[in-house]
PDB file of C-alpha atoms in Angstrom:
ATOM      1  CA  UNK A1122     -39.940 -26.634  33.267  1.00 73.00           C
ATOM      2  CA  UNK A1123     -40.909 -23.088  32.544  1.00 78.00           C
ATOM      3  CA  UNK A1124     -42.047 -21.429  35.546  1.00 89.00           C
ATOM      4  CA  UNK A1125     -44.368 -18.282  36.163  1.00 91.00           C
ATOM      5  CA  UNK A1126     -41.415 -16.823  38.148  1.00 92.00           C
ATOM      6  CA  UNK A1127     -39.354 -17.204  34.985  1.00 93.00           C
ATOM      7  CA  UNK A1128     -41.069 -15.723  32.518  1.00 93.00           C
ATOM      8  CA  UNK A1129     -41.580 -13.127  35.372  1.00 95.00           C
ATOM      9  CA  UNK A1130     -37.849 -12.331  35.166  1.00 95.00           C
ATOM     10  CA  UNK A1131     -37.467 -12.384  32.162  1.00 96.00           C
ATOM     11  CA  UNK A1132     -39.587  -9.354  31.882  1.00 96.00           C
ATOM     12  CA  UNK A1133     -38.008  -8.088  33.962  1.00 97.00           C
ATOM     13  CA  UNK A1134     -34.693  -8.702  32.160  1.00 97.00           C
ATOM     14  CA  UNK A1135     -36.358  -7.048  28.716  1.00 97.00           C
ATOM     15  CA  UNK A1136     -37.635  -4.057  30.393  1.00 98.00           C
ATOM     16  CA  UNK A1137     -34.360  -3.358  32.512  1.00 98.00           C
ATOM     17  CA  UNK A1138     -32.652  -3.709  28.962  1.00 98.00           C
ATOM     18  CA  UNK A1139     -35.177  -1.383  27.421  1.00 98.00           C
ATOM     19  CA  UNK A1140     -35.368   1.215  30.124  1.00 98.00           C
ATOM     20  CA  UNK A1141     -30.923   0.615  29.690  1.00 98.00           C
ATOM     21  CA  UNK A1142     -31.122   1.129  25.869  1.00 98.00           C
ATOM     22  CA  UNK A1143     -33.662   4.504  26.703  1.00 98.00           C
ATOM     23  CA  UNK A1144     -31.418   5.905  28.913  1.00 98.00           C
ATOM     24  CA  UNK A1145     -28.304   5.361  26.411  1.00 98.00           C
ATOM     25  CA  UNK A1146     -29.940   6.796  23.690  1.00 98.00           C
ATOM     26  CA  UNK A1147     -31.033   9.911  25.705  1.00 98.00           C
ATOM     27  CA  UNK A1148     -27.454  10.450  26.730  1.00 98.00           C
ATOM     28  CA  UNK A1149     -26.458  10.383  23.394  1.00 98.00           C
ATOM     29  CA  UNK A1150     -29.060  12.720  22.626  1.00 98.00           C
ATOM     30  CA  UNK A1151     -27.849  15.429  25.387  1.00 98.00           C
ATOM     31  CA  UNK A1152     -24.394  14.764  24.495  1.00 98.00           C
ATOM     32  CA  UNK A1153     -24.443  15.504  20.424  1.00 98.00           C
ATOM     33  CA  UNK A1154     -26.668  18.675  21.405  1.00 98.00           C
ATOM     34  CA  UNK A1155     -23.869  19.716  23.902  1.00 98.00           C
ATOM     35  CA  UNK A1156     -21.803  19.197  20.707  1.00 98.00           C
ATOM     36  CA  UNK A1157     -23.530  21.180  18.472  1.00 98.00           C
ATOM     37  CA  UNK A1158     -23.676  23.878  21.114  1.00 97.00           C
ATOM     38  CA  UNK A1159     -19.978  24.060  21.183  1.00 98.00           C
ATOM     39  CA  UNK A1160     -19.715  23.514  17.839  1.00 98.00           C
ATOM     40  CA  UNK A1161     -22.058  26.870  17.833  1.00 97.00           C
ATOM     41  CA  UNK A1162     -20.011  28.756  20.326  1.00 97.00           C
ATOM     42  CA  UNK A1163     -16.785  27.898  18.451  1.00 97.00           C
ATOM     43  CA  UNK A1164     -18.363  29.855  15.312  1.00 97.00           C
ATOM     44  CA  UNK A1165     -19.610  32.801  17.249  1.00 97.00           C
ATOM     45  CA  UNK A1166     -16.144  33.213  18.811  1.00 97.00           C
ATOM     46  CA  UNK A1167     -14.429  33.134  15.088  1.00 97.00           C
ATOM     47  CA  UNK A1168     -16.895  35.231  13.764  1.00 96.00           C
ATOM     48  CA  UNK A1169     -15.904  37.637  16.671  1.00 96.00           C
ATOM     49  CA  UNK A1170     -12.464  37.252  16.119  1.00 96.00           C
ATOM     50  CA  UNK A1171     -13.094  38.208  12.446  1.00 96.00           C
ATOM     51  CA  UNK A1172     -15.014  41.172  12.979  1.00 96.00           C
ATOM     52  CA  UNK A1173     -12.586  42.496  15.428  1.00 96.00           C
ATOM     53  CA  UNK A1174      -9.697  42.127  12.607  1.00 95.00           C
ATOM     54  CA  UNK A1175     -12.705  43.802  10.117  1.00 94.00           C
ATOM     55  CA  UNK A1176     -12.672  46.572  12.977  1.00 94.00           C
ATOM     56  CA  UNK A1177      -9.124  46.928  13.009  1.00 94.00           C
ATOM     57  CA  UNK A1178      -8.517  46.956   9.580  1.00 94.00           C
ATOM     58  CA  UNK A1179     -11.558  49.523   8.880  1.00 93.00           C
ATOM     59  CA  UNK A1180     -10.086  51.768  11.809  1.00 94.00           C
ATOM     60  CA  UNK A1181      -6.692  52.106  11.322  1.00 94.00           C
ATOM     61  CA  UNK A1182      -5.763  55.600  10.878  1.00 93.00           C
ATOM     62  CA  UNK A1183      -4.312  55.991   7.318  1.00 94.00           C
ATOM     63  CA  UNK A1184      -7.358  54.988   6.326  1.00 93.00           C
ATOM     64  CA  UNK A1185      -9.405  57.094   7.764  1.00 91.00           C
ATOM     65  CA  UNK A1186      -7.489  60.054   7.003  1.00 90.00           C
ATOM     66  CA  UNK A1187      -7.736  58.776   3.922  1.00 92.00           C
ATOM     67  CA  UNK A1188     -11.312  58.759   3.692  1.00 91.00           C
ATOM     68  CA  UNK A1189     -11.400  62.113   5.267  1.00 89.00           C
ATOM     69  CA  UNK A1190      -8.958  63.689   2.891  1.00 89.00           C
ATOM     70  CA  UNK A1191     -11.159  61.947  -0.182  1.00 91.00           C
ATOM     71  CA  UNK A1192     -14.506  63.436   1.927  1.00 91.00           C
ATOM     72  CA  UNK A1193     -13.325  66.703   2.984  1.00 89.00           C
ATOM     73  CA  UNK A1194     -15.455  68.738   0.928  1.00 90.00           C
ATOM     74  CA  UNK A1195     -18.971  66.755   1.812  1.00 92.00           C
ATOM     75  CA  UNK A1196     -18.209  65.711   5.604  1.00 87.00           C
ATOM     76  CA  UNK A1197     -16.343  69.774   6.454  1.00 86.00           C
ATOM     77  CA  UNK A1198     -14.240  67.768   8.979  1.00 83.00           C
ATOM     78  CA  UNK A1199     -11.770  70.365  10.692  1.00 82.00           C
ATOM     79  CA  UNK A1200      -9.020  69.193  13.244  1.00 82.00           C
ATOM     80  CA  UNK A1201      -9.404  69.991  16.863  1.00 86.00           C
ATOM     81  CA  UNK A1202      -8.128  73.414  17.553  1.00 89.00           C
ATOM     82  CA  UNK A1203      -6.107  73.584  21.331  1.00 86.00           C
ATOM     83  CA  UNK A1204      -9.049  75.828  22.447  1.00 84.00           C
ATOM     84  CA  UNK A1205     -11.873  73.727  21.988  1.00 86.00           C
ATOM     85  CA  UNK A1206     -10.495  70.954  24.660  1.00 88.00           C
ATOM     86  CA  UNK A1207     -11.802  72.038  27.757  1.00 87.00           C
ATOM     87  CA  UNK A1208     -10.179  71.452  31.379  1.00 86.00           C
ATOM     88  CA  UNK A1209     -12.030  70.210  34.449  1.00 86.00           C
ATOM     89  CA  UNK A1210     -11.095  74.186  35.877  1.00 86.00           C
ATOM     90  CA  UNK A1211     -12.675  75.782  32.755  1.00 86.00           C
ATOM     91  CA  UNK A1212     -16.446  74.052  34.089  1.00 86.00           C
ATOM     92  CA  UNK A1213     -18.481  76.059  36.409  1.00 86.00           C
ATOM     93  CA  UNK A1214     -18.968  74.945  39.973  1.00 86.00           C
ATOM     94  CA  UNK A1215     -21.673  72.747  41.391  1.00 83.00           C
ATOM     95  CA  UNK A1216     -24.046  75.026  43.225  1.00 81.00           C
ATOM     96  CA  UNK A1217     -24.240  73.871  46.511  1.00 79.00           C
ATOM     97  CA  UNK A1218     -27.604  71.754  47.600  1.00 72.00           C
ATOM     98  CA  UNK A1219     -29.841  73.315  49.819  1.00 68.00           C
ATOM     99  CA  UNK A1220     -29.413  70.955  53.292  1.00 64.00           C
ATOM    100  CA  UNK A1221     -32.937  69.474  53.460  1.00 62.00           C
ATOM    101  CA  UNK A1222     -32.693  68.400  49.946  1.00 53.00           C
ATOM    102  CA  UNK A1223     -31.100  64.953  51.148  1.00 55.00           C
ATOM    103  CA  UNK A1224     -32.585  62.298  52.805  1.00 57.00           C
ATOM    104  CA  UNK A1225     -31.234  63.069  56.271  1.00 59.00           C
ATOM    105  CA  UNK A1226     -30.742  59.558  58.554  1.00 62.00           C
ATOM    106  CA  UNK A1227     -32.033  60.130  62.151  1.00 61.00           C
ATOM    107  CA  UNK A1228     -29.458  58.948  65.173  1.00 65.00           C
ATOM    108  CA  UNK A1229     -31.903  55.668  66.193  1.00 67.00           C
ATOM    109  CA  UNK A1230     -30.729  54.669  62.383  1.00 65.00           C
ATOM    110  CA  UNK A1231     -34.102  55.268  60.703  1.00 67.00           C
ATOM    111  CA  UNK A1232     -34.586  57.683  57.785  1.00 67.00           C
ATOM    112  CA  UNK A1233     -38.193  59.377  58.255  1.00 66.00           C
ATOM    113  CA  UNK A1234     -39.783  57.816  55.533  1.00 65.00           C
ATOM    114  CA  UNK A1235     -42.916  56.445  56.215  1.00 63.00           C
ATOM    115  CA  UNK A1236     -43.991  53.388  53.501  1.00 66.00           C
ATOM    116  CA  UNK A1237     -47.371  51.794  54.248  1.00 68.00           C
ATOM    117  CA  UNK A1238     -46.132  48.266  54.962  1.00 66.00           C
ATOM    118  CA  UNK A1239     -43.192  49.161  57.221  1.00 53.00           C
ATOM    119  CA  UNK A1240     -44.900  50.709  60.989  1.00 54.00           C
ATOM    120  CA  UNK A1241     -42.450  52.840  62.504  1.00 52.00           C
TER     121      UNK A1241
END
């Protein structure tokens, strides 16, 4: 005997397994693009890694007193003389600032300033 409440569940049955196989699929889904994305991130971090050696290997100092030995005569590169590095007692001083140039904070904690949403 085939009953209404059977054929009832088994709807039921084929849309739990649908809604199952859905859900699966989307997991899937979200996990090969979290794959990809580290897959991504992987690449960026070699391709930083290789620039960095680039870097190193571009900057190294025989080479660039290389390049400034070959360029000497278009770039008029000169070494730094003693003179030219200044000391922190060589600057002039700071003038002082005049004492109502500051925002001065009265004793009941409030600063003076007088904003249209904030009442005093």
């Amino acid at each position: 005997m085939f009953r209404t409440t059977d054929a009832v569940l088994i709807a039921v049955m084929v849309a739990a397994a649908a809604y199952t196989y859905q859900v699966k699929r989307g997991a899937e889904d979200q996990l090969d693009a979290i794959n990809q994305t580290k897959t991504r991130i992987r690449l960026e971090k070699e391709t930083i890694d290789l620039l960095k050696a680039d870097w190193a290997l571009l900057s190294r100092p025989g080479r660039l007193q290389k390049l400034v030995d070959v360029y000497q005569d278009q770039l008029q590169l000169k070494p730094v003389q003693a003179d030219q590095i200044a000391t922190l007692d060589d600057l002039p001083m700071r003038p002082p600032s005049p004492p109502d140039s500051g925002v001065a904070v009265a004793r009941n904690g409030t600063d003076g300033i007088v904003t249209g949403g904030v009442k005093p």
